[in-house]
Amino acid sequence: MPDAAAAGSGGGRGPESLDEILAEAARETGASVIALYLPAADEPVLWLAVLGGLPWEISMPWARVALTAASPVSDAVRERRLVWIGGAQEMARRYPRLSLVVPYRFSLAAAPITTGEEVRGGLVLQWPASHPAQLSVREREAMTGLCLRVGQFLRRAAADGHPVRVGGVPRVLPPLRARPVAAAQAQSAVDFAERFPGGCCSLDVDGRITFATTTAARLLGSAVPDLLGTKPWEALPWLDDPIAEDSYRAALISREPTTFTALRPPDQWLSFRLHPDASGISVYIAPTHSAHAHAPLTGPPRPHPAAAASSGRAATLYHLMHLAATLTEAVGVRDVVDQVAEQLPSAFGARALALMTAEDGRLRIIGYRGYSADLMQRFDAAPLTSDTPAVRTLTTGVPGFFATFAELRRAYPPAVLQDGMAAWAFLPLITSGRPVGSLVLAYDRPHPFLPEERAVLTSTAGLIAQALDRARLYDTKHQLVHNLQAGLLPHTLPRVPGLDVAARYLPATRGLDIGGDFYDLIRLDTTTAAATIGDVQGHNVNAAALMGQVRTAVHANAGAAPDEVLARTNRLLTDLDPGLFTSCLYVHLDLTAHLACLASAGHPPPLLRHPDGRTEVLQVPPGLLLGIEPDARYESIEVPLPPGSVLALYTDGMVEAPGIDIDDAVDALARELGRTGPGTMNALADTLVRHARRSTPRSDDIALLLIHPIASVRRPPRTD
C-alpha cells in the first residue's frame, strides 16, 4: 500500500499541514517523540503513519500494532481513554514486553483520536527521562486539543477524497532545531570544536556522523571524509559492539547523557560521552586508561540487554528480542507468518524472505516478503523429492548458507538464478526433533555468514518453528470450536411472508474461545412468527453447548406468551444447573394486527425504527437472567409494528466496550439505525455492524437480528 507521505487532502491541506500540527504539538508539550497511528481498512490493526523524534529503524518493530495487543496505543484506541506511563518501573509492570525490548528511561502518553463517535487512530507522545512522574494539566489539555485537531484533519482529508493512507514506511518528520545557522556561524562553530583537546563529532537522529573534528578522526583511527555519512559501528569494525549502539539508543530515547568506553586496537581505550537533543547527539571522545574510567553521567545503572552477545549489532538483537516476545503472543499461523515476515529481514539485513511448510508431500509457501507473487507461485508446491536447497533443508534438518551464487551452484549444479539475489540462508524449522518447514533469507549482495551469525539464524529458526507448531494447533482447535458454534446457529432463516429479515453473527476478535450468542426466527403459522436473541455467559465450549439447549427450549415453547416462554426456559435451565446464566429476548410477531409482544431476561433493549424514521429504545421490563432463580417471573410489553418499521435485536457485543457508557452506546446505535435510508435489511445489517466496529474496537461476539414488516398479512378464511 502507499505510505503516508504520498497522502494528503484537498483544498491545499497536504501532508505538510499534518506535519505542522504535529511539530507544533511537540513544541507545546515538550515531547521528544511523536507518533501517529491510523487503523487499517481491512484488519483490526494500527499502522504507524507519521513519526517524529526517532529514526524509522528503531520504531520498525512497532510499525504494525494489533488492536487486541497489550500496548499503550492499542489500549488507548480500544478503550477510548488516555494511557499514561510515568516511568520505567510502571512500563515494566504494565507492558513487560515493551519494557524488555526498550529498557530505557522515558515517559509516554497514548490517546485515541476521535471525531464524534468514530475512532480515527491513536497518538503517542514520549517525554525524556527527566519528565515528572505525572502528566501536567497543561500537557493533558494540549494532548486533548492535539487529538481533536488531528481528528478534524483526518476527517476533512477523507471527505475530500484524499485520506491519509497507511501500510508502508511512515512519514518521518524533520528534526526540530534550536535555531537556523548562517554559513559564517557554521565556520565559527567548526573552529570552536577544533580547539577542544578531545575529539567531537555529531550524529543525526539516524545515528549517522554529520560532523567530526580532526582530533576525533585521529582518535578513531580514520579520516574525516571517511566518517561523514556513516554510522560509527558500521564504519569502525572495533565499534561494532552492542554497547556502542545501545548507548546511542539510550541517549536518543531517554534524552539523557550517556557514557561508554571502547578499546581501539591494539591498546587504546577511548571514552565516549553522548549528549542528545531533538536534532541528534553530540559526542565527546577522549583517551582513557581503563574500561571503567567513567560512570554514566545521569540516572541509575541500566542493564544492557545486548551486552551478553559476543558480537553483532544491537539493532539485530533488539529486533530478535521483539520477535521472540511477539511470537509468544501470536495465536494463529497467519500471526506468526506476518510477524516473521515483517521483522526478520530487517533484523538480519536481508532483502527477501520465504516461509515454507510441508503439506501432502509438497513444499508450500505460506508467507513471503521482498519476492514477487509470480516467483513464489513458481516455487510453491514443489515436490519433496526435488533436489533444491529449500527441500533438502526441510527433509534433512541441516541449514545451508551460500555467500554467493557460485557457492550455491557448486552445491546444486542445476540451480538457475531466478530471484536476482546474491546470497542465501536456508534454515530448517525444527520442533520436537522433526522438521516442519524451512525458511529462506535472501540478500541482494554477497553476504559472508560468520559462525556467530549462523548460530543466531539457526536458533531463530528454531524459535519460529515452535511458534509455528503452536499456531497450527491453535488454528485446528479454532476451526473445530467455531464449526461447533456454527452448527448450533441457524444456517438460514425461514421465509416468513410479509417480513424482510437479516441476521449477522461475528465471533470475537480475541483468543480461541467461542461465545454463546444466538438468534433465531421461528415461523409459527401463516400470520404469526417468533424471534429470539440471547447471550450465554462465558466464552467456551460449555457456553456454546448451553446456547444450543437454550435455542432448543425456546423452540419447544414458541407460540406461548413471551413471558411464559422465558419462564419455562428458565425452569429448564435451573433444573440443568449448568453454572452459567443467559440473557434472552423473545418477541411474538402478529403480522395481521401489526403488533410485537416482547419479554426480556436481562437482555439489552431492542430498537424500533418507525416508518417515519423516528427511532426509539424500547424499554422492555428487564427480568432476571435465565438460570438463576427457578420461580423468576417475566413481564411483557406490546408495541405496534406496522409495515415500514424495523425492529433491531442485538447482543451486548454491539454496544459494550471498556470505557464506554452502555446507555450512550445504545443511543448511538439507535441514531445510526434512524439515519440509515431505505434499503434491504442485509444492507442495513452491514451498516450497523460497521458502525459497531468503527465506533470502538470490540472483543466480544456480535449477534444482530433485524425484522422489517413489508406488507400486511391477511388471516386465512375459516373452514368450519
XYZ file of C-alpha atoms in Angstrom:
720
model
C 0.000 0.000 0.000
C 1.159 3.601 -0.463
C 2.788 5.175 2.556
C 1.551 8.184 4.440
C 3.949 10.531 2.711
C 2.005 10.117 -0.503
C -1.284 11.046 1.082
C -2.881 14.384 1.590
C -6.195 16.131 1.419
C -7.810 18.588 -0.907
C -8.105 22.326 -0.596
C -4.402 22.843 -0.053
C -4.310 20.717 3.060
C -1.403 18.445 2.157
C 0.776 16.291 4.381
C 2.776 19.391 5.300
C -0.234 20.674 7.218
C -0.287 17.496 9.258
C 3.454 17.933 9.809
C 2.815 21.424 11.142
C 0.121 20.250 13.541
C 2.360 17.522 14.978
C 5.514 19.665 15.099
C 3.645 22.420 16.904
C 2.328 19.858 19.382
C 5.858 18.643 20.098
C 6.962 22.225 20.811
C 3.925 22.949 23.013
C 4.206 19.799 25.101
C 7.985 19.388 25.146
C 7.563 15.829 23.823
C 10.713 14.296 22.376
C 8.922 11.715 20.228
C 5.564 11.868 18.496
C 3.858 9.033 16.594
C 0.545 8.949 14.754
C -1.173 5.573 14.296
C -4.075 5.031 11.906
C -6.326 1.962 11.544
C -6.072 -0.399 8.612
C -9.134 -0.608 6.421
C -9.339 -4.392 6.244
C -7.984 -5.757 9.534
C -8.001 -4.834 13.249
C -4.515 -3.285 13.351
C -2.987 0.168 13.714
C -0.242 1.290 11.321
C 2.404 3.868 12.159
C 1.672 6.705 9.693
C 3.778 9.644 10.923
C 6.854 9.579 13.170
C 8.949 12.334 14.692
C 11.926 12.298 17.057
C 13.086 8.734 16.378
C 14.549 7.009 13.331
C 12.408 4.558 11.412
C 14.849 1.721 12.137
C 14.250 1.906 15.894
C 10.483 2.208 15.521
C 10.138 -0.528 12.891
C 9.049 -3.287 15.334
C 6.047 -1.138 16.271
C 5.030 -0.148 12.753
C 2.051 -2.501 12.954
C 0.181 -2.932 16.243
C -2.787 -5.268 16.612
C -5.776 -3.646 18.287
C -6.028 -6.634 20.599
C -2.365 -6.400 21.640
C -1.234 -5.178 25.040
C 0.376 -1.860 24.123
C -0.246 1.768 25.149
C -1.622 2.890 21.776
C -3.858 -0.147 21.199
C -5.212 0.084 24.753
C -5.880 3.815 24.271
C -7.742 3.252 20.985
C -9.595 0.124 22.083
C -10.729 1.591 25.401
C -11.057 5.205 24.191
C -9.021 6.654 27.026
C -5.684 8.304 27.680
C -2.928 5.903 28.748
C -0.079 7.411 30.790
C 3.175 5.597 31.634
C 5.172 7.641 34.135
C 8.496 5.788 34.023
C 10.456 2.602 33.515
C 9.036 0.777 36.555
C 5.454 1.417 35.518
C 6.298 0.380 31.960
C 7.800 -2.902 33.202
C 4.731 -3.604 35.330
C 2.059 -2.796 32.733
C 3.825 -3.586 29.453
C 6.650 -6.024 30.201
C 7.254 -6.911 26.555
C 7.793 -3.289 25.566
C 9.977 -2.749 28.623
C 12.124 -5.767 27.738
C 12.846 -4.550 24.232
C 13.253 -0.854 25.133
C 14.832 -0.859 28.621
C 15.340 2.908 28.776
C 14.018 5.701 30.964
C 11.206 7.743 29.422
C 7.578 8.708 29.957
C 4.812 8.062 27.475
C 1.202 9.022 26.816
C -1.173 7.487 24.275
C -4.616 8.799 23.409
C -7.381 7.946 20.924
C -8.144 10.260 18.008
C -11.903 10.572 17.604
C -14.415 12.643 15.685
C -17.821 12.227 17.244
C -18.368 8.512 17.756
C -15.736 7.404 15.244
C -12.245 6.392 16.322
C -9.781 7.508 13.647
C -6.496 6.422 15.188
C -4.152 6.875 18.106
C -1.470 9.370 19.110
C 1.661 8.605 21.123
C 3.813 11.269 22.785
C 7.046 10.452 24.581
C 8.990 12.636 27.000
C 12.605 12.499 28.230
C 13.531 10.663 31.412
C 13.619 13.994 33.260
C 9.837 14.412 32.882
C 7.866 14.312 36.172
C 6.070 11.090 37.023
C 2.685 12.720 36.398
C 1.259 14.350 33.301
C 0.512 18.012 33.993
C -2.914 19.545 33.432
C -1.469 21.736 30.667
C 0.069 18.740 28.907
C -3.130 16.752 29.210
C -5.156 19.628 27.762
C -2.621 20.100 24.966
C -2.826 16.418 24.073
C -6.625 16.516 24.054
C -6.559 19.530 21.757
C -3.995 17.889 19.511
C -6.113 14.738 19.124
C -9.079 16.933 18.224
C -7.099 18.857 15.582
C -5.640 15.714 14.057
C -9.071 14.056 14.031
C -10.571 17.029 12.211
C -7.713 16.990 9.687
C -8.216 13.267 9.024
C -11.966 13.734 8.643
C -11.529 16.598 6.157
C -8.930 14.629 4.211
C -11.274 11.642 3.951
C -14.205 13.869 2.951
C -12.075 15.457 0.198
C -11.365 12.014 -1.220
C -7.684 12.031 -0.187
C -7.496 10.056 3.060
C -4.140 9.578 4.738
C -3.171 6.063 3.737
C -1.068 3.642 5.716
C 0.719 0.366 5.309
C 4.233 1.254 4.197
C 7.103 3.286 5.584
C 5.720 6.110 7.758
C 6.278 9.769 7.038
C 9.222 10.873 9.197
C 9.088 14.472 10.439
C 12.224 16.611 10.123
C 14.015 17.133 13.465
C 13.302 20.250 15.498
C 16.356 22.503 15.707
C 17.141 25.194 18.240
C 17.863 27.851 15.568
C 18.994 28.214 11.945
C 22.674 28.935 11.340
C 24.343 31.058 8.657
C 27.477 29.910 6.824
C 29.770 32.231 8.777
C 28.432 30.917 12.055
C 28.943 27.352 10.834
C 32.632 28.018 10.240
C 32.919 29.581 13.691
C 31.290 26.511 15.201
C 33.833 24.264 13.455
C 36.689 26.446 14.747
C 35.207 26.283 18.244
C 35.021 22.476 18.171
C 38.532 22.076 16.736
C 40.039 23.912 19.735
C 38.928 21.270 22.232
C 41.672 18.910 23.423
C 39.433 15.903 22.837
C 37.501 14.892 19.760
C 34.000 15.988 18.862
C 31.501 14.561 16.403
C 27.788 14.910 15.751
C 25.283 12.170 14.955
C 21.930 12.851 13.350
C 18.754 11.166 14.609
C 19.529 8.133 12.425
C 22.960 7.734 14.053
C 24.983 8.912 11.040
C 28.025 11.149 11.523
C 27.277 14.613 10.156
C 30.329 16.381 11.615
C 33.681 15.319 13.079
C 36.763 17.224 14.177
C 40.218 16.216 13.020
C 41.055 15.161 16.591
C 38.003 12.889 16.652
C 39.021 11.291 13.365
C 42.590 10.767 14.625
C 41.367 9.156 17.867
C 39.030 6.896 15.891
C 41.826 5.915 13.519
C 40.125 7.266 10.428
C 39.803 10.375 8.257
C 37.006 12.926 8.409
C 35.743 12.283 4.826
C 35.601 8.541 5.527
C 33.459 9.082 8.633
C 30.900 11.533 7.289
C 27.564 9.931 6.394
C 28.335 6.660 8.150
C 27.257 5.120 11.423
C 30.223 4.688 13.823
C 29.543 0.994 14.480
C 29.415 0.347 10.723
C 32.448 2.420 9.675
C 34.688 1.243 12.521
C 34.785 -2.550 12.997
C 36.087 -2.250 16.563
C 32.937 -0.253 17.461
C 30.635 -2.963 16.071
C 29.744 -3.833 19.615
C 26.248 -3.860 21.141
C 27.302 -1.414 23.878
C 28.076 1.379 21.406
C 24.785 1.219 19.547
C 22.864 0.565 22.734
C 24.322 3.745 24.256
C 23.231 5.705 21.185
C 19.704 4.300 21.503
C 19.622 5.017 25.244
C 20.647 8.640 24.703
C 18.203 9.143 21.845
C 15.188 7.603 23.583
C 15.739 8.820 27.143
C 17.282 12.179 26.092
C 19.786 11.636 28.895
C 23.573 11.932 28.521
C 25.247 8.526 28.488
C 28.856 7.339 28.612
C 30.662 4.221 27.475
C 34.230 3.126 26.803
C 35.634 1.072 23.944
C 39.020 -0.412 23.082
C 40.505 0.767 19.803
C 43.003 -1.892 18.769
C 45.559 -2.642 19.792
C 45.560 -0.962 23.201
C 43.900 2.469 23.161
C 40.885 2.871 25.429
C 38.533 5.714 24.453
C 35.764 7.348 26.447
C 32.597 8.433 24.630
C 30.181 10.956 26.167
C 26.845 11.305 24.346
C 24.717 14.458 24.772
C 21.331 14.215 22.969
C 18.670 16.666 21.884
C 15.868 16.709 19.290
C 18.244 17.144 16.350
C 20.685 14.341 17.204
C 23.600 13.563 19.518
C 26.827 15.393 20.263
C 29.691 13.021 21.113
C 32.851 13.956 23.016
C 35.745 11.477 22.610
C 38.794 11.374 24.878
C 41.570 8.882 25.634
C 41.299 6.995 28.904
C 43.297 4.306 30.711
C 40.513 1.926 31.794
C 37.295 0.425 30.545
C 35.659 1.673 33.753
C 37.126 5.156 33.819
C 33.740 6.856 33.555
C 30.379 6.081 35.082
C 27.102 7.145 33.430
C 26.551 10.876 33.730
C 22.952 10.650 34.932
C 20.398 8.121 36.015
C 20.759 4.745 37.720
C 22.799 1.929 36.190
C 20.996 0.487 33.190
C 21.071 -3.135 32.101
C 22.326 -3.652 28.569
C 20.190 -6.404 27.113
C 22.583 -6.851 24.221
C 25.780 -6.928 26.266
C 25.738 -10.679 26.649
C 26.338 -11.173 22.939
C 29.919 -11.663 21.903
C 29.460 -9.744 18.660
C 26.833 -8.390 16.325
C 24.877 -5.194 16.198
C 22.433 -4.102 18.882
C 19.792 -3.456 16.229
C 19.762 -7.138 15.281
C 19.422 -8.243 18.879
C 16.651 -5.756 19.608
C 14.700 -6.944 16.577
C 15.153 -10.549 17.678
C 14.074 -9.789 21.237
C 10.977 -8.099 19.877
C 10.301 -11.014 17.549
C 10.704 -13.528 20.379
C 8.360 -11.578 22.639
C 5.842 -11.130 19.832
C 5.822 -14.805 18.904
C 4.875 -15.749 22.460
C 1.601 -13.854 21.900
C 0.970 -14.917 18.284
C -2.024 -17.227 18.053
C -2.665 -18.392 14.509
C -0.353 -19.290 11.639
C -1.167 -16.000 9.924
C 0.031 -14.082 13.007
C 3.329 -15.965 13.056
C 3.903 -15.516 9.322
C 3.156 -11.785 9.453
C 5.463 -11.153 12.417
C 8.334 -13.162 10.950
C 7.973 -11.597 7.502
C 7.864 -8.076 8.893
C 10.683 -8.288 11.428
C 13.234 -10.887 10.371
C 14.582 -9.328 7.120
C 15.348 -6.015 8.819
C 16.958 -7.766 11.798
C 19.499 -9.540 9.566
C 19.746 -7.055 6.716
C 18.084 -9.442 4.262
C 16.277 -8.264 1.161
C 13.691 -11.058 0.893
C 12.194 -13.918 2.876
C 10.095 -17.005 2.172
C 8.489 -19.247 4.784
C 7.521 -22.804 3.791
C 5.917 -25.888 5.322
C 5.467 -29.473 4.148
C 1.943 -30.488 3.137
C 0.917 -33.672 1.310
C 4.407 -34.399 0.042
C 4.969 -30.889 -1.274
C 6.650 -27.703 -0.124
C 4.031 -24.989 0.350
C 4.915 -21.309 0.657
C 2.845 -19.805 3.474
C 4.400 -16.336 3.597
C 6.980 -14.135 1.919
C 8.387 -10.597 1.724
C 10.530 -8.989 -0.947
C 9.661 -11.562 -3.600
C 7.066 -11.226 -6.350
C 3.889 -13.295 -6.284
C 4.740 -14.739 -9.708
C 8.096 -16.024 -8.497
C 6.567 -17.550 -5.372
C 3.923 -19.276 -7.459
C 6.689 -20.950 -9.484
C 8.270 -22.418 -6.352
C 5.055 -23.220 -4.493
C 4.018 -26.897 -4.305
C 7.474 -28.217 -5.229
C 7.572 -31.989 -4.522
C 9.673 -33.078 -1.562
C 11.574 -35.371 -3.932
C 13.120 -32.438 -5.830
C 16.771 -31.590 -5.259
C 16.614 -27.951 -4.179
C 18.171 -26.186 -1.171
C 14.787 -25.479 0.427
C 13.631 -29.096 0.081
C 16.944 -30.534 1.277
C 16.937 -28.226 4.299
C 13.412 -29.329 5.204
C 13.981 -33.061 4.718
C 17.408 -33.242 6.397
C 17.074 -30.538 9.040
C 20.508 -29.187 8.048
C 20.833 -25.451 7.325
C 22.529 -24.194 4.174
C 24.474 -20.927 3.879
C 25.634 -19.618 0.499
C 27.586 -16.368 0.449
C 27.435 -16.143 -3.368
C 25.575 -17.740 -6.252
C 28.803 -19.527 -7.198
C 28.705 -21.338 -3.849
C 25.066 -22.251 -4.388
C 25.824 -23.504 -7.907
C 28.662 -25.707 -6.655
C 26.324 -27.384 -4.165
C 23.402 -27.594 -6.630
C 24.735 -27.675 -10.230
C 21.244 -27.495 -11.841
C 20.493 -24.251 -9.935
C 19.359 -21.277 -12.037
C 19.388 -17.742 -10.648
C 15.710 -16.712 -10.720
C 15.260 -14.305 -7.831
C 18.028 -11.812 -8.657
C 19.610 -12.236 -5.232
C 23.283 -12.729 -4.385
C 23.369 -14.730 -1.113
C 21.021 -17.072 0.722
C 20.447 -18.744 4.081
C 18.221 -21.854 4.039
C 17.140 -22.639 7.602
C 15.231 -25.694 8.852
C 12.195 -25.170 11.050
C 12.569 -27.974 13.586
C 10.348 -28.675 16.573
C 10.362 -31.745 18.815
C 13.171 -33.151 16.708
C 11.248 -33.103 13.444
C 11.431 -30.571 10.591
C 8.097 -28.878 9.895
C 9.224 -26.393 7.256
C 12.044 -24.217 6.017
C 12.892 -20.527 5.960
C 14.820 -18.721 3.232
C 16.556 -15.387 3.771
C 17.955 -13.773 0.616
C 20.443 -10.909 0.275
C 20.924 -8.619 -2.715
C 24.720 -8.571 -2.205
C 27.245 -11.297 -1.400
C 26.997 -11.989 2.319
C 29.612 -13.911 4.312
C 27.819 -15.795 7.082
C 30.123 -15.678 10.117
C 29.867 -18.537 12.642
C 28.123 -16.319 15.211
C 25.522 -15.184 12.684
C 24.900 -18.753 11.554
C 24.281 -19.774 15.169
C 21.850 -16.896 15.743
C 19.995 -17.594 12.492
C 19.655 -21.292 13.301
C 18.416 -20.553 16.822
C 15.940 -18.022 15.487
C 14.597 -20.597 13.043
C 14.020 -22.969 15.956
C 12.069 -20.273 17.777
C 9.939 -19.672 14.684
C 9.338 -23.425 14.277
C 7.982 -23.719 17.827
C 5.704 -20.712 17.334
C 4.502 -22.105 14.004
C 3.765 -25.504 15.533
C 1.734 -23.911 18.334
C -0.071 -21.728 15.812
C -1.073 -24.676 13.635
C -2.506 -26.442 16.677
C -4.364 -23.258 17.607
C -5.822 -22.915 14.105
C -7.008 -26.525 14.203
C -8.742 -26.052 17.553
C -10.093 -22.692 16.468
C -11.683 -24.234 13.385
C -13.184 -27.064 15.416
C -14.794 -24.853 18.051
C -16.150 -22.406 15.502
C -17.549 -25.257 13.448
C -19.305 -26.357 16.636
C -20.744 -22.908 17.183
C -21.748 -22.500 13.552
C -23.545 -25.840 13.729
C -25.614 -24.625 16.658
C -26.720 -21.417 14.915
C -29.361 -21.419 12.148
C -27.800 -21.807 8.710
C -30.641 -19.845 7.117
C -33.639 -18.016 8.475
C -37.095 -19.278 7.471
C -39.016 -17.282 4.904
C -41.963 -15.581 6.538
C -44.476 -13.884 4.215
C -44.637 -10.151 4.882
C -41.210 -9.931 6.536
C -37.774 -8.877 5.336
C -35.231 -10.167 7.853
C -31.456 -10.241 8.156
C -29.056 -11.647 10.735
C -25.366 -11.283 11.433
C -23.035 -13.173 13.714
C -19.397 -12.126 14.164
C -17.117 -14.066 16.522
C -14.903 -12.271 18.991
C -11.638 -10.870 17.602
C -9.551 -12.068 20.543
C -8.474 -15.524 21.637
C -9.596 -19.059 20.896
C -12.766 -19.062 22.998
C -16.196 -19.121 21.384
C -19.203 -17.338 22.717
C -22.781 -18.238 23.443
C -24.520 -15.556 21.361
C -27.534 -16.909 19.471
C -30.522 -15.738 17.457
C -33.476 -17.402 15.765
C -36.606 -16.715 13.735
C -39.471 -19.198 14.095
C -42.461 -19.350 11.781
C -45.489 -20.282 13.874
C -48.301 -20.154 11.294
C -49.307 -18.089 8.278
C -49.806 -14.905 10.279
C -47.532 -15.205 13.307
C -43.841 -15.724 13.955
C -41.405 -15.525 16.832
C -37.924 -14.065 17.093
C -35.364 -14.536 19.824
C -31.834 -13.443 20.618
C -29.627 -14.197 23.599
C -26.174 -14.464 25.076
C -24.901 -17.253 27.320
C -22.388 -16.137 29.926
C -18.808 -17.166 29.165
C -16.700 -17.935 26.123
C -16.012 -21.655 25.925
C -17.417 -24.907 24.636
C -19.762 -25.152 27.644
C -21.266 -21.777 26.728
C -21.777 -22.905 23.148
C -23.383 -26.175 24.255
C -25.731 -24.349 26.638
C -26.612 -21.960 23.835
C -27.849 -24.946 21.825
C -30.002 -26.073 24.755
C -31.498 -22.608 25.188
C -32.362 -22.422 21.484
C -33.997 -25.838 21.689
C -36.015 -24.840 24.765
C -37.214 -21.617 23.152
C -38.219 -23.526 20.010
C -40.137 -26.056 22.089
C -42.112 -23.317 23.867
C -42.528 -20.917 20.942
C -46.120 -19.858 20.402
C -46.875 -19.326 24.070
C -46.929 -15.815 25.519
C -43.394 -14.299 25.602
C -43.313 -14.111 29.401
C -44.308 -17.761 29.615
C -41.683 -18.815 27.032
C -38.966 -17.236 29.154
C -40.350 -18.671 32.399
C -40.425 -22.231 31.011
C -36.931 -21.903 29.509
C -35.670 -20.535 32.809
C -37.076 -23.503 34.758
C -35.365 -25.914 32.374
C -32.002 -24.167 32.792
C -32.200 -24.072 36.578
C -33.005 -27.799 36.570
C -29.935 -28.433 34.392
C -27.855 -26.261 36.765
C -25.114 -25.540 34.186
C -23.449 -22.895 36.338
C -23.891 -20.342 33.533
C -26.501 -17.629 33.119
C -28.176 -16.458 29.931
C -29.717 -13.222 28.751
C -32.582 -13.623 26.310
C -35.153 -11.525 24.458
C -38.225 -13.183 22.977
C -40.638 -11.492 20.547
C -44.044 -12.699 19.360
C -44.962 -11.178 15.972
C -48.590 -10.789 14.872
C -48.327 -9.872 11.187
C -52.055 -9.247 10.789
C -52.539 -6.960 13.771
C -49.081 -5.390 13.219
C -48.089 -5.967 16.826
C -44.977 -7.220 18.585
C -45.110 -8.602 22.115
C -41.715 -8.663 23.858
C -40.271 -10.078 27.082
C -36.689 -9.838 28.312
C -34.458 -11.809 30.641
C -31.761 -9.238 31.322
C -31.037 -8.595 27.648
C -30.038 -5.248 26.057
C -33.125 -3.270 24.989
C -34.272 -3.642 21.375
C -34.509 -0.694 18.994
C -37.552 0.275 16.942
C -37.409 2.487 13.877
C -40.843 3.787 12.954
C -41.917 4.174 9.326
C -41.284 7.938 9.520
C -37.628 7.312 10.526
C -38.080 8.146 14.207
C -36.150 5.672 16.344
C -36.634 4.714 19.977
C -35.115 2.375 22.531
C -37.862 0.027 23.729
C -37.960 -0.144 27.498
C -38.834 -3.796 27.999
C -39.061 -4.707 31.718
C -35.667 -6.320 32.491
C -36.340 -9.706 34.031
C -33.794 -11.875 35.813
C -31.206 -13.708 33.724
C -32.172 -17.281 32.833
C -30.752 -19.986 35.077
C -30.625 -18.081 38.388
C -33.981 -18.402 40.134
C -36.398 -21.201 39.120
C -39.515 -19.200 40.064
C -38.496 -15.977 38.321
C -41.363 -14.160 36.617
C -41.160 -12.071 33.463
C -43.248 -9.196 32.137
C -44.084 -8.459 28.537
C -44.984 -5.309 26.616
C -46.808 -4.841 23.337
C -45.767 -2.317 20.690
C -47.105 -1.501 17.224
C -45.035 -2.939 14.358
C -46.587 -1.584 11.158
C -45.205 -2.153 7.649
C -42.164 0.052 7.073
C -40.901 -0.216 10.651
C -37.704 -2.017 11.685
C -37.171 -3.946 14.914
C -33.489 -4.447 15.791
C -32.427 -7.156 18.256
C -28.730 -7.390 19.205
C -26.322 -8.743 21.810
C -24.079 -6.636 24.016
C -21.107 -7.061 21.674
C -22.729 -4.357 19.521
C -22.688 -1.753 22.281
C -20.380 -2.802 25.106
C -16.715 -1.811 25.294
C -14.301 -0.725 28.052
C -14.568 2.932 28.959
C -17.884 3.474 27.108
C -21.184 4.101 28.869
C -23.518 1.407 27.564
C -26.544 3.752 27.509
C -24.590 6.180 25.321
C -23.575 3.313 23.036
C -27.193 2.128 22.723
C -28.310 5.669 21.895
C -25.557 5.934 19.277
C -26.676 2.660 17.685
C -30.264 3.932 17.658
C -29.165 7.122 15.889
C -27.293 5.075 13.293
C -30.419 2.983 12.726
C -32.509 6.146 12.379
C -30.315 7.924 9.848
C -29.919 4.914 7.560
C -32.076 5.372 4.481
C -34.442 2.848 2.940
C -32.914 -0.356 1.671
C -32.755 -4.059 2.298
C -32.229 -5.476 5.750
C -28.988 -7.083 4.597
C -27.580 -3.665 3.686
C -28.805 -2.205 6.967
C -27.248 -5.065 8.946
C -23.882 -4.417 7.300
C -24.162 -0.706 8.107
C -24.913 -1.336 11.780
C -22.062 -3.834 12.135
C -19.655 -1.351 10.530
C -20.842 1.271 12.980
C -20.184 -1.044 15.911
C -16.687 -1.828 14.693
C -15.923 1.787 13.797
C -17.167 3.385 16.979
C -14.782 1.315 19.090
C -12.870 -1.958 18.670
C -14.688 -4.820 20.370
C -13.508 -8.126 21.776
C -16.928 -9.786 22.316
C -19.130 -11.728 19.924
C -21.759 -9.809 17.978
C -25.220 -11.083 17.052
C -27.774 -8.943 15.239
C -31.308 -9.719 14.017
C -33.364 -7.196 12.007
C -37.103 -7.596 11.417
C -38.868 -5.426 8.841
C -42.613 -5.872 8.103
C -43.084 -5.024 4.428
C -46.754 -5.889 3.866
C -49.939 -6.778 5.676
C -50.743 -10.456 6.024
C -54.377 -11.492 5.934
C -55.701 -14.260 8.054
C -56.825 -17.257 6.006
C -60.601 -17.760 5.874
C -62.075 -20.121 8.424
C -63.081 -23.505 7.050
C -65.616 -24.533 9.712
